Coordinates of C-alpha atoms in Angstrom, one line a residue:
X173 CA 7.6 -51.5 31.7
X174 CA 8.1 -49.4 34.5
X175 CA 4.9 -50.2 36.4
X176 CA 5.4 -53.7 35.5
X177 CA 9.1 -53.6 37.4
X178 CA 7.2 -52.0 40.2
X179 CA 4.4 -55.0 40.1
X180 CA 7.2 -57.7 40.4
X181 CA 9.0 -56.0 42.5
X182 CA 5.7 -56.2 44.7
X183 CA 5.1 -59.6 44.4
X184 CA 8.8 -60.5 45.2
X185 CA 8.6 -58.5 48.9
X186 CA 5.1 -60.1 49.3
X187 CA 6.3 -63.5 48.6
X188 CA 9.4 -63.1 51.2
X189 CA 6.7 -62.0 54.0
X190 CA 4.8 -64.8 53.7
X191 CA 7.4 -67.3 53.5
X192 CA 8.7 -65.5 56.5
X193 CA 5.5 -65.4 58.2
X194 CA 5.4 -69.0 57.7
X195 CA 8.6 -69.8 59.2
X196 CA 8.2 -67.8 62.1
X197 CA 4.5 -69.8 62.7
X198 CA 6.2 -73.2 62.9
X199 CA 7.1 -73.6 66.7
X200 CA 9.8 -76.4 67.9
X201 CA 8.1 -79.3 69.3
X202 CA 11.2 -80.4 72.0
X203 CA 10.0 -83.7 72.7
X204 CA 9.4 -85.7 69.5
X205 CA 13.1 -85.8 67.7
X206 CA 11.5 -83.4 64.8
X207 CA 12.7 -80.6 63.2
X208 CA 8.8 -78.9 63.7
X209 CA 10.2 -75.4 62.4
X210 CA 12.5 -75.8 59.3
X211 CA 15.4 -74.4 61.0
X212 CA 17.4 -77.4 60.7
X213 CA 17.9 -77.9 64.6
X214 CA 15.9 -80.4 66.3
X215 CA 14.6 -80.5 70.0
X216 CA 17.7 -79.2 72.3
X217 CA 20.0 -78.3 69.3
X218 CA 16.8 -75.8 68.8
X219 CA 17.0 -72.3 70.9
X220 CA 13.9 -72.9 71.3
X221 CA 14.6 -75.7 73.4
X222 CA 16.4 -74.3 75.9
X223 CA 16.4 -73.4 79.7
X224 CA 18.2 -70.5 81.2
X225 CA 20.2 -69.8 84.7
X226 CA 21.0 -66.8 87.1
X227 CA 23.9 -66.7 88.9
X228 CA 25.7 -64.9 91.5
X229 CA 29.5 -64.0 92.6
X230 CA 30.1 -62.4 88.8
X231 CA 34.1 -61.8 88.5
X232 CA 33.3 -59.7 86.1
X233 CA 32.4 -55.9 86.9
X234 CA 29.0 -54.5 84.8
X235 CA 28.7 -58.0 83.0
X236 CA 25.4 -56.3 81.7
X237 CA 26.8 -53.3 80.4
X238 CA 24.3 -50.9 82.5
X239 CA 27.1 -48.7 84.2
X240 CA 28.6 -46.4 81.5
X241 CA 31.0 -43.4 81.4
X242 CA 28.9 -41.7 78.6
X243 CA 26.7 -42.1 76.0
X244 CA 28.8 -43.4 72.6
X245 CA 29.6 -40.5 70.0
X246 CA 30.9 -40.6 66.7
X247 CA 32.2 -44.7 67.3
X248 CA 35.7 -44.3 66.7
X249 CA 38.3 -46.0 69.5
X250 CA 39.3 -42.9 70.6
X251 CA 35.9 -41.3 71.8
X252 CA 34.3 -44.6 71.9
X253 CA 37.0 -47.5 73.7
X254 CA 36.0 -46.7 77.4
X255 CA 32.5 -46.0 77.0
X256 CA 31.0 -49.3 79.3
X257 CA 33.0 -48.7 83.0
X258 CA 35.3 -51.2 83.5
X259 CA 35.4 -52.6 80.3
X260 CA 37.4 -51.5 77.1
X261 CA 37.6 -52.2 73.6
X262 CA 40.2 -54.9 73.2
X263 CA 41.6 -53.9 69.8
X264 CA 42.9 -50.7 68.4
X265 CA 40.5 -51.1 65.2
X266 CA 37.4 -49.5 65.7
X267 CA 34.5 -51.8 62.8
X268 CA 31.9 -51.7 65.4
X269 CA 30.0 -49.9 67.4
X270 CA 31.0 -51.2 70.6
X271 CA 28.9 -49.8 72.8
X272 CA 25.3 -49.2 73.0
X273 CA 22.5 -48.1 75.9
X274 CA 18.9 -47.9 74.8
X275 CA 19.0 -44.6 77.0
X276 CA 21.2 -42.6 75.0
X277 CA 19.0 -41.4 72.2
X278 CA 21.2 -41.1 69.2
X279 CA 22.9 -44.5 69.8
X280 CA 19.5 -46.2 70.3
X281 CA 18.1 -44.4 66.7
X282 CA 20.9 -45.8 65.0
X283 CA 20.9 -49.4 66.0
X284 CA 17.2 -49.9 66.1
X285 CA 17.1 -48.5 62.5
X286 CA 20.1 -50.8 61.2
X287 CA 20.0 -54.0 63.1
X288 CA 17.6 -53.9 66.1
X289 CA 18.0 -56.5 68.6
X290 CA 14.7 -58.1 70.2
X291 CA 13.1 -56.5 73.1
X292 CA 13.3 -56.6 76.2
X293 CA 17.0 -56.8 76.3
X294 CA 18.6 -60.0 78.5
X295 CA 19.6 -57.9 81.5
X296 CA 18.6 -53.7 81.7
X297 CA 19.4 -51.1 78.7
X298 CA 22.7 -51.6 77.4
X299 CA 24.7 -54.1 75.6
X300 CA 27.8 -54.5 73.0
X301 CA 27.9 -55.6 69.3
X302 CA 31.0 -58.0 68.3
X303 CA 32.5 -57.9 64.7
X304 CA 34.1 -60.3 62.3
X305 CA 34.6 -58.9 58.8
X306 CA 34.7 -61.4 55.8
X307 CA 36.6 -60.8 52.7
X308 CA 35.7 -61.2 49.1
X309 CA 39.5 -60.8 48.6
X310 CA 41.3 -63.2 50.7
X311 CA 43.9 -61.3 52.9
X312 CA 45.8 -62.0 55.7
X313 CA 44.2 -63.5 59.3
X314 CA 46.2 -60.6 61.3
X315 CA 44.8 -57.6 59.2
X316 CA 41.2 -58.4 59.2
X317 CA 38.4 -56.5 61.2
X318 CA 37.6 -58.0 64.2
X319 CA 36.3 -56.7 67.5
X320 CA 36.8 -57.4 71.1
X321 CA 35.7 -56.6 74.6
X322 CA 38.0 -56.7 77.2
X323 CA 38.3 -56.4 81.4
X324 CA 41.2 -56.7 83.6
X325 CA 40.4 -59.0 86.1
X326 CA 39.8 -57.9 90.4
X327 CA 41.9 -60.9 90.8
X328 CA 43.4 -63.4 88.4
X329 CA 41.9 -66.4 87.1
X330 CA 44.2 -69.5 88.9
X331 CA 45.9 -72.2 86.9
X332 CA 44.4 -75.6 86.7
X333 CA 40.7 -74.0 88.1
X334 CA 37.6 -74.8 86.0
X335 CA 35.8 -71.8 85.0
X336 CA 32.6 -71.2 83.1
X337 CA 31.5 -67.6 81.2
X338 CA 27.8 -67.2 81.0
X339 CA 26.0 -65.0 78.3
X340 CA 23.7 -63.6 76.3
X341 CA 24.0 -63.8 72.5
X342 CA 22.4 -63.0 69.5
X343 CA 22.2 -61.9 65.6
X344 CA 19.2 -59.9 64.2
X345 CA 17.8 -59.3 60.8
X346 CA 19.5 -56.4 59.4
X347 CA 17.3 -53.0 57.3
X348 CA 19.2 -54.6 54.0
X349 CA 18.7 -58.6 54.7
X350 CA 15.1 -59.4 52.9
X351 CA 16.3 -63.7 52.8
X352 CA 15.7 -63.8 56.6
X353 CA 18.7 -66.3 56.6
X354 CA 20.8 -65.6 59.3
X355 CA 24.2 -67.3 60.1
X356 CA 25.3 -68.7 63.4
X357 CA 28.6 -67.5 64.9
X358 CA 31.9 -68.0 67.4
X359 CA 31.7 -66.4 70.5
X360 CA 35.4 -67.2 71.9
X361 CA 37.5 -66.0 75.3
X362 CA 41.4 -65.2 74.9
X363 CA 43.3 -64.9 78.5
X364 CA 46.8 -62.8 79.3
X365 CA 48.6 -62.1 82.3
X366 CA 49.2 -58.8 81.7
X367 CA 46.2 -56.4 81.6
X368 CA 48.7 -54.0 79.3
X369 CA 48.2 -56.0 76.5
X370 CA 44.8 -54.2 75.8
X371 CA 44.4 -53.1 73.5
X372 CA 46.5 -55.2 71.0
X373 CA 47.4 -54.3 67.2
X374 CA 48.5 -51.8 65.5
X375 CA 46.9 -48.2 65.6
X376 CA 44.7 -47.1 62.8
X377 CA 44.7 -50.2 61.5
X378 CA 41.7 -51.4 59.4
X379 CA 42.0 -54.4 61.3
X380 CA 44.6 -56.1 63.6
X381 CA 43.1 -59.7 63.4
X382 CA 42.5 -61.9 66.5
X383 CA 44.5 -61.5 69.9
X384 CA 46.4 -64.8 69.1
X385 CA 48.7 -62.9 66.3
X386 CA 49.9 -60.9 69.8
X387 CA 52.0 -61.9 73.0
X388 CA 51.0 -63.7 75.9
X389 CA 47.6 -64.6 74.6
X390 CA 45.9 -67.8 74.4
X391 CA 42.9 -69.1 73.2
X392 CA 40.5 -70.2 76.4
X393 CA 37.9 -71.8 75.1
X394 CA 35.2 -71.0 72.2
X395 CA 31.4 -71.9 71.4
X396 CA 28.8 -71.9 68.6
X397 CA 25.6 -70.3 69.1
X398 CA 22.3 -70.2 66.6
X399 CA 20.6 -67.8 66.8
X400 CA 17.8 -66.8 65.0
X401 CA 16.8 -63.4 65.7
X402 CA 17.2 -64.0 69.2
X403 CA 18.6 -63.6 72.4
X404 CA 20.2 -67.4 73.4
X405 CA 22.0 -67.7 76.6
X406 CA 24.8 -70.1 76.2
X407 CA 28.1 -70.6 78.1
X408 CA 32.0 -71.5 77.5
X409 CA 34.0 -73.8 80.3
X410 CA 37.5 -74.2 80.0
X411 CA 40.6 -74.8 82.6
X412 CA 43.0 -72.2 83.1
X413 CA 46.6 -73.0 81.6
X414 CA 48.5 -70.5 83.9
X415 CA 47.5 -67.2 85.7
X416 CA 45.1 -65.0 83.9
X417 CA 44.4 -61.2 84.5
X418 CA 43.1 -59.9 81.5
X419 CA 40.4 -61.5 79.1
X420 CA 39.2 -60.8 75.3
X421 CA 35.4 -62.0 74.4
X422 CA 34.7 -62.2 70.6
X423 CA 35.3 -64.2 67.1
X424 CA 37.9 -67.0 67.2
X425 CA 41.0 -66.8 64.8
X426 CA 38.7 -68.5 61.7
X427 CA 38.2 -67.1 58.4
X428 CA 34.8 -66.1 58.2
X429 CA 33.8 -67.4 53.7
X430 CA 33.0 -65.0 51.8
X431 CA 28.8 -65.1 51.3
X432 CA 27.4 -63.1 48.4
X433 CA 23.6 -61.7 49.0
X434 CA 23.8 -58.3 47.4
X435 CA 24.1 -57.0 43.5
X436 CA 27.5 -55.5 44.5
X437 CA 29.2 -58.2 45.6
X438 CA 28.5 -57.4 49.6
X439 CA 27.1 -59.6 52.2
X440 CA 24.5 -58.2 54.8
X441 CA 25.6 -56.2 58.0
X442 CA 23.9 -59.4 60.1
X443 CA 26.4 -61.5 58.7
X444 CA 29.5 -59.9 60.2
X445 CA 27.7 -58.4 63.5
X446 CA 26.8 -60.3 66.7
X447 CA 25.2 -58.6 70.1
X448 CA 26.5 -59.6 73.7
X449 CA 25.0 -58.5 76.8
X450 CA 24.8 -60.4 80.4
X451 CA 28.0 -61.7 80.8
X452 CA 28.9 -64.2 84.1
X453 CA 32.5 -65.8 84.6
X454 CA 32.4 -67.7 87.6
X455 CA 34.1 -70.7 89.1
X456 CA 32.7 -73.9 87.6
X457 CA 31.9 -75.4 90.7
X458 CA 29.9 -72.2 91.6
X459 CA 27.2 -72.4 88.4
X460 CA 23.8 -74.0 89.6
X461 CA 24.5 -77.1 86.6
X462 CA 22.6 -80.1 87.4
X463 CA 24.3 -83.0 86.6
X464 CA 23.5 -87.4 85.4
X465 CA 24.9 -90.1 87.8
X466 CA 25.3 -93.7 87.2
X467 CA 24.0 -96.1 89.0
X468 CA 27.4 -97.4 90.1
X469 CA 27.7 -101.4 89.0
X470 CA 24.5 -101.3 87.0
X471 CA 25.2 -101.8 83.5
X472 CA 27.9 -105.0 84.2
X473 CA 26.6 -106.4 81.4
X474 CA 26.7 -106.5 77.8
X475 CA 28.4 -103.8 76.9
X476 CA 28.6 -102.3 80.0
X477 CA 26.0 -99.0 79.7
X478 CA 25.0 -98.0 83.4
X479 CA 21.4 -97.0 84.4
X480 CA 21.7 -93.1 84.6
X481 CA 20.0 -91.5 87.7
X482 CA 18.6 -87.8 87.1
X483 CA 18.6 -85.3 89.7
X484 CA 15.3 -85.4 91.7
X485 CA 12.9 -82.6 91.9
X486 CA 9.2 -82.5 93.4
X487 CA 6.5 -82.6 90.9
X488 CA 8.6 -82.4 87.8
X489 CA 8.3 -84.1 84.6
X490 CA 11.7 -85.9 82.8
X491 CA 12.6 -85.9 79.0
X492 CA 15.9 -87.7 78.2
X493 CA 17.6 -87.3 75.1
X494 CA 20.8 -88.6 73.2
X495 CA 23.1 -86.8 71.2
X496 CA 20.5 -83.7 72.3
X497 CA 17.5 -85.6 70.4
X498 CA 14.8 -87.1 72.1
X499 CA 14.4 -90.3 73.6
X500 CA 10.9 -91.1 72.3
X501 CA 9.5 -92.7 75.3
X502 CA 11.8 -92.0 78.1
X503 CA 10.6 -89.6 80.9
X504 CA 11.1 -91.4 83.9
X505 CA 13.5 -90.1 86.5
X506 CA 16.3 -92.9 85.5
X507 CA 17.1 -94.4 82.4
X508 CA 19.2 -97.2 80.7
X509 CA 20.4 -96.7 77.2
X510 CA 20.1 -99.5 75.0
X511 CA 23.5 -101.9 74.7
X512 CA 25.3 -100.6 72.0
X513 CA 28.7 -100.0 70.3
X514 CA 29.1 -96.1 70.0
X515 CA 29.8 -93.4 71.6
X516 CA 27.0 -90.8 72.6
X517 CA 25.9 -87.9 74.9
X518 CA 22.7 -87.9 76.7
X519 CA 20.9 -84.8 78.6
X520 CA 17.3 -84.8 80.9
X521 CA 15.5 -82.2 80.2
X522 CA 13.5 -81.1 83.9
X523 CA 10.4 -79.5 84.1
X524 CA 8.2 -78.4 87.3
X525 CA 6.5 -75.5 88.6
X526 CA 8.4 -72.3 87.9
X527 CA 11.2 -74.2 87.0
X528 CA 13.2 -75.5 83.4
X529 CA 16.9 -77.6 83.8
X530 CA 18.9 -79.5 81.2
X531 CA 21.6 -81.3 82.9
X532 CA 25.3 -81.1 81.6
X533 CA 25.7 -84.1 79.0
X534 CA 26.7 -87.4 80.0
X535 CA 29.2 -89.0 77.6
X536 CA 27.9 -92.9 77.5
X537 CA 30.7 -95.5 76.0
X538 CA 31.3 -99.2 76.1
X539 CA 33.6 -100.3 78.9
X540 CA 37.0 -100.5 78.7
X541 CA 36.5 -104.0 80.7
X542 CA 35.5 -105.8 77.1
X543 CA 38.4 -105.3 75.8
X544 CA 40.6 -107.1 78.3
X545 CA 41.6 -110.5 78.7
X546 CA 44.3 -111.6 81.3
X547 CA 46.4 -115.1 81.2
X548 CA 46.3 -117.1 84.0
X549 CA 50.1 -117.8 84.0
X550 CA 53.1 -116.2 81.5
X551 CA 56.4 -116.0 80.8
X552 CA 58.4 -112.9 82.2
X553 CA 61.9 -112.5 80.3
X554 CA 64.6 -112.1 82.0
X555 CA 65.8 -108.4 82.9
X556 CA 63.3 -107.3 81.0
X557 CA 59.1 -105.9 81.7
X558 CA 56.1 -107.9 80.8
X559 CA 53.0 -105.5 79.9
X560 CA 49.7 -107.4 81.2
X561 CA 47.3 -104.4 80.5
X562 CA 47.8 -101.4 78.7
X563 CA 46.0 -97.9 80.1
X564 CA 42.6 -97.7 78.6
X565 CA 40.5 -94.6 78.9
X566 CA 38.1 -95.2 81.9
X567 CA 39.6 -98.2 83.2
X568 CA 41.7 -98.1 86.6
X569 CA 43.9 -100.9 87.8
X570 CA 44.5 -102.5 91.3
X571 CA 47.2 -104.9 91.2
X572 CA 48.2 -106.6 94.8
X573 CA 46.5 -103.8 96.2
X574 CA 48.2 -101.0 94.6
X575 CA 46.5 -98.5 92.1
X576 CA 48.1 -98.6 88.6
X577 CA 47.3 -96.9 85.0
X578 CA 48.3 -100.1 83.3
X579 CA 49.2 -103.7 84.5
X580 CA 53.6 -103.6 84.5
X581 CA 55.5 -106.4 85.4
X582 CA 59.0 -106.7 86.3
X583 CA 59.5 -109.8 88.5
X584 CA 57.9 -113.4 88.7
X585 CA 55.1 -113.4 91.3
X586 CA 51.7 -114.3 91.5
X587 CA 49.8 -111.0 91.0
X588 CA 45.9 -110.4 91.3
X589 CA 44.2 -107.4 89.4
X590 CA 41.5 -106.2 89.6
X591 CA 40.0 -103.6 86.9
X592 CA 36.9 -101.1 87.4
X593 CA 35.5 -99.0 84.8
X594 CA 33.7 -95.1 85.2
X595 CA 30.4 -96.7 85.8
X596 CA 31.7 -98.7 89.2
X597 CA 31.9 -102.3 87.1
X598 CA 34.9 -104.7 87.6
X599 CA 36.8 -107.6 86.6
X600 CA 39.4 -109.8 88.7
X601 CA 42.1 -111.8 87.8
X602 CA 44.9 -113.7 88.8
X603 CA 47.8 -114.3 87.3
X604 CA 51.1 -116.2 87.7
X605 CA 54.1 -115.1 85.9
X606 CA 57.5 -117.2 85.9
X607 CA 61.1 -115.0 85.0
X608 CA 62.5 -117.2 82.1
X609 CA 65.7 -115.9 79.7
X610 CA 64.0 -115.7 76.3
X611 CA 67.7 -114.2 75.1
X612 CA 67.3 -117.0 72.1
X613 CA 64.5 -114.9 70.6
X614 CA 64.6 -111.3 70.0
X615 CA 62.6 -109.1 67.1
X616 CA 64.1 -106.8 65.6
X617 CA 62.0 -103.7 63.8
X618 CA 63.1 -100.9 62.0
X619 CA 62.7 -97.1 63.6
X620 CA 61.8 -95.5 60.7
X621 CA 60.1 -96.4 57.2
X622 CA 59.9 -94.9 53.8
X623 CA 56.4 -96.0 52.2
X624 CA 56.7 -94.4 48.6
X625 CA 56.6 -97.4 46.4
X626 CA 60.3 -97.8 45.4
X627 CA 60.6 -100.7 46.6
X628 CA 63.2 -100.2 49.4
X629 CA 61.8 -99.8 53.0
X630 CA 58.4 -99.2 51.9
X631 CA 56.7 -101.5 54.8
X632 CA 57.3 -101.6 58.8
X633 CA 57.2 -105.1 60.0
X634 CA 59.6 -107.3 62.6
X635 CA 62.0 -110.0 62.2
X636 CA 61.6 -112.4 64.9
X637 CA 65.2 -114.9 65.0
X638 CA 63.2 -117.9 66.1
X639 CA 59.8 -120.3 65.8
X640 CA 57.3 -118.5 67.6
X641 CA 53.7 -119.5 67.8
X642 CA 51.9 -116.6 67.9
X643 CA 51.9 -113.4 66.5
X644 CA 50.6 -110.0 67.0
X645 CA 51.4 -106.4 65.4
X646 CA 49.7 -103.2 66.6
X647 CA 50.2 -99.5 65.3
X648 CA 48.7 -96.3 67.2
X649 CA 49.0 -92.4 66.1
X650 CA 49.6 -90.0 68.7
X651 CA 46.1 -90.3 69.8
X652 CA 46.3 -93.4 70.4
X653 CA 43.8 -95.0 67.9
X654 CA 44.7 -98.1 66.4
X655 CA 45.1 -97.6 62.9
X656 CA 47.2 -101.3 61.9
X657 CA 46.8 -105.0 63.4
X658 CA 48.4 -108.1 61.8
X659 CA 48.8 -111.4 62.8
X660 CA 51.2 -112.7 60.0
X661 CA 54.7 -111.7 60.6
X662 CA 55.6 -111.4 57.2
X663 CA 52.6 -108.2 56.4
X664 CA 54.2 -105.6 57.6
X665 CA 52.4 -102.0 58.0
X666 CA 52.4 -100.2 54.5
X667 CA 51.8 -96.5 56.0
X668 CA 47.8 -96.7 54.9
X669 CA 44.4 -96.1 57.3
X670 CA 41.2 -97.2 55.9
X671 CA 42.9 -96.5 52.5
X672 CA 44.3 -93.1 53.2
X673 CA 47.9 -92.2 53.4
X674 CA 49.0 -91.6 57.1
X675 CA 50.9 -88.5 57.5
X676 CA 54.3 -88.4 58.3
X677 CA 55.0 -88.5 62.0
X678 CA 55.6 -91.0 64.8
X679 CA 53.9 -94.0 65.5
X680 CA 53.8 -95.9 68.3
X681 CA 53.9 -100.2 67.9
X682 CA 53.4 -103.4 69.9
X683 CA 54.4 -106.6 69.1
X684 CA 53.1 -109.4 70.8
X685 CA 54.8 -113.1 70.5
X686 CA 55.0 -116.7 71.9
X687 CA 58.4 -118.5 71.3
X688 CA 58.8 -122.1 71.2
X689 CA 59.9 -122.3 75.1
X690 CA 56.2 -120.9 75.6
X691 CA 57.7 -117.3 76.8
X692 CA 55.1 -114.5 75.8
X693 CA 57.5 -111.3 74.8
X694 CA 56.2 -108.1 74.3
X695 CA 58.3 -105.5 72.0
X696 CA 57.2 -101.7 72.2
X697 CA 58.1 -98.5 70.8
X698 CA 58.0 -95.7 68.0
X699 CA 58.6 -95.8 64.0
X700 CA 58.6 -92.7 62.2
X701 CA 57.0 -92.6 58.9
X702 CA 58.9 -90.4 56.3
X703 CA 57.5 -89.2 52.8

């Protein structure tokens, strides 16, 4: 029986190699909108897929980690929280090893014999490990085991700036994973103003959570990286929301779910530990991106989708792709994307000697334009505002020569607009509006409703005290997304989206009428919705 455990036990370790030997044969094809090596990532969403940068001008100081006070003994955050120069560990609890330099010989046994990292490292000999714990037990956000690695800035980061963090990431097989599966994870940037907030939490704490349970910290910006037993350069651009001297790099405030590998009810070390090394926070503006341009008024028809120009490079092939899947067929320095409803981002993959560049994404929508309609002549109420236009994402307004988020009138006039979308296209018209007093029509609407079936107030909908002709109801959430339209007066809004009860909050309507004099009135404002 014994030898017959053993046997199995064989076969079992035999049958994982070659599965993984398998896996690892399959190579991403990044041009044909396939998922060639089972990972479940196709062509850019694949690792594999993608180019890498250098840059120059780092604000941070040893974003490689190679400059080091001394070698890391015994890993606790008294011996261990200064060991990188100028950086430190950001939180009082000490889960991971922090620190490590391939040149100091005990750290470098350790790692390489519980979770090595692939070789060569992105940048030198040393590099930091990043920790977010998960819980069989469910506890508390602020007293789980999460680590951090922090710098106070040379000089602040300034408010309303665009900046971009660089880096190198990755998570390796661990000595007790035999699956092979390995998770992706959150690299995330906190920013405070005071470089004595590091480290925050509470001393000798098992953990002390994410810096957002602490003062004066915010949450930058965050990311998802894949990574498959590899190092992945990816990168995290956000704008500054008010001076910042003092960042945190690690896991965002999620709960990591409890995953079960192991007998004993454990998960394996790779599943809570993530490497960093090569960090780079620069000015947006100062990254080497490459970016897509529209050919300004080319895509005036239809739905309005431009012709997108790709930067120009000598002897380079072009591979475009939407949503970061390939465009089968499209690998010419410009490109149209077909007429169509949705939303989508497209990339250009750029190849040529000694070179690789994927553009930033290019978020490609129908115009704005399609949606509006002017009147050639209307009624403007007396002492009151007419709305022509409303402000529609992408769409700017020029009316009688001055620029305008929306089209508002407030006097009778002839008035000529002119609207232009992102991609350069425009419509015109002209419109004459004559002052009338509508004061024998009015609507009247509630400013708060109570849809919970008891028949009292259970529907938001006007009461107009005249014949009117026409009719129109609109409801938007805070986003503004129109979640309600109705052209009969008498069906009112019964607190419902595509079947789902809305939440209580406010709401924002317009209402939209002819009376029998012909004046067009428009009625606008907020409705709460209580449950």
């Amino acid at each position: 029986m014994q030898t017959r455990g053993k046997y199995a036990q064989e076969i079992f370790l035999l049958s994982i190699f070659f599965l993984t030997s398998n896996t690892m044969m399959a190579q991403e094809i990044c041009n044909n909108g396939k998922d060639d090596d089972g990972d479940g990532l196709i062509d850019l969403q694949d690792p594999d897929c993608q180019c890498h940068f250098t840059v120059t001008n780092n604000l941070l100081l040893n974003g490689s980690f190679e400059l080091y006070n001394h070698c890391p003994v015994i890993y606790t955050y008294d011996s261990n929280y200064n060991a990188a120069a100028f950086w430190q560990y950001g939180t009082y609890s000490n889960e991971a090893d922090y620190y490590h330099n391939l040149s100091c010989s005990y750290d470098s046994a350790r790692i390489m014999l519980q979770m090595p990292p692939t070789l060569p490292l992105p940048s030198g000999k040393g590099f930091v490990s990043i920790l977010n714990s998960a819980y069989i037990d469910p506890i508390p956000e602020n007293q789980m085991a999460k680590s951090y690695v922090a710098q106070c800035l040379q000089a602040p980061l300034k408010p309303g700036e665009q900046y971009t963090l660089s880096f190198y990431a990755g998570r390796f097989r661990s000595w007790d994973n035999l699956t092979g599966k390995i998770f992706p994870f959150t690299v995330a940037i906190f920013g405070n103003t005071n470089c004595s907030a590091v480290p925050f939490g509470r001393p000798n704490a098992i953990g002390n959570g994410c810096p957002l349970n602490y003062p004066g910290w915010v949450l930058l910006s965050k990311t998802i990286v894949h990574s498959e037993g590899e190092w992945i350069q990816s990168k995290i651009s956000f704008t500054v929301p008010s001076e910042i001297n003092v960042i945190e790099i690690g896991p965002d405030c999620s709960i990591l779910p409890p995953i079960v590998d192991l007998t004993d009810s454990t998960t394996f070390l790779d599943y809570h530990i993530y490497y960093l090394d090569d960090l780079n926070l620069l000015p947006t503006k100062d990254f080497p991106f490459e970016y897509i341009h529209a050919e300004v008024g080319s895509g005036c028809n239809g739905n309005g989708i431009p012709v997108l120009q790709a930067p120009l490079f000598a002897n380079a092939t072009y591979q475009w792709y939407k949503d970061s899947v390939a465009v089968i067929g499209a690998t010419g320095t410009s490109w149209q994307p077909p007429d169509v409803t949705g939303k989508s981002y497209y990339n250009v993959l750029i190849s040529s000697p000694g070179k690789c560049v994927i553009t930033e994404p290019f978020l490609v929508a129908p115009s704005g334009l399609n949606k509006l309609n002017l009147p050639t002549d209307t009624v403007l109420c007396s002492n009151g505002s007419l709305l022509l236009a409303p402000s529609i994402d992408g769409l700017t307004y020029i009316v009688n020569g001055i620029m305008s988020a929306d089209v508002t009138i407030q006097k009778q006039g002839s008035y000529n607009v002119t609207a232009t979308d992102t991609y350069g296209c425009q419509k015109k018209f002209t419109t004459t509006v004559v002052e009338q007093n509508c004061s024998d029509c009015e609507a009247s609407v509630p400013n708060a409703f109570t849809p919970n079936a008891d028949g009292l107030n259970d529907l938001f909908k006007a009461k107009l005290s005249c014949d009117f002709s026409e009719f129109d109801l609109q409801i938007f959430n805070r986003w503004g997304e129109k979640i309600f339209e109705s052209h009969n007066s008498s069906a009112g809004w019964d607190g419902t989206y595509l079947g789902n009860k809305m939440l209580p909050d406010v709401y924002v309507y317009f209402i939209h009428y002819k009376t029998a004099s012909h004046a067009t009135k428009t009625t606008r404002g907020t409705v709460t919705l209580i449950r």
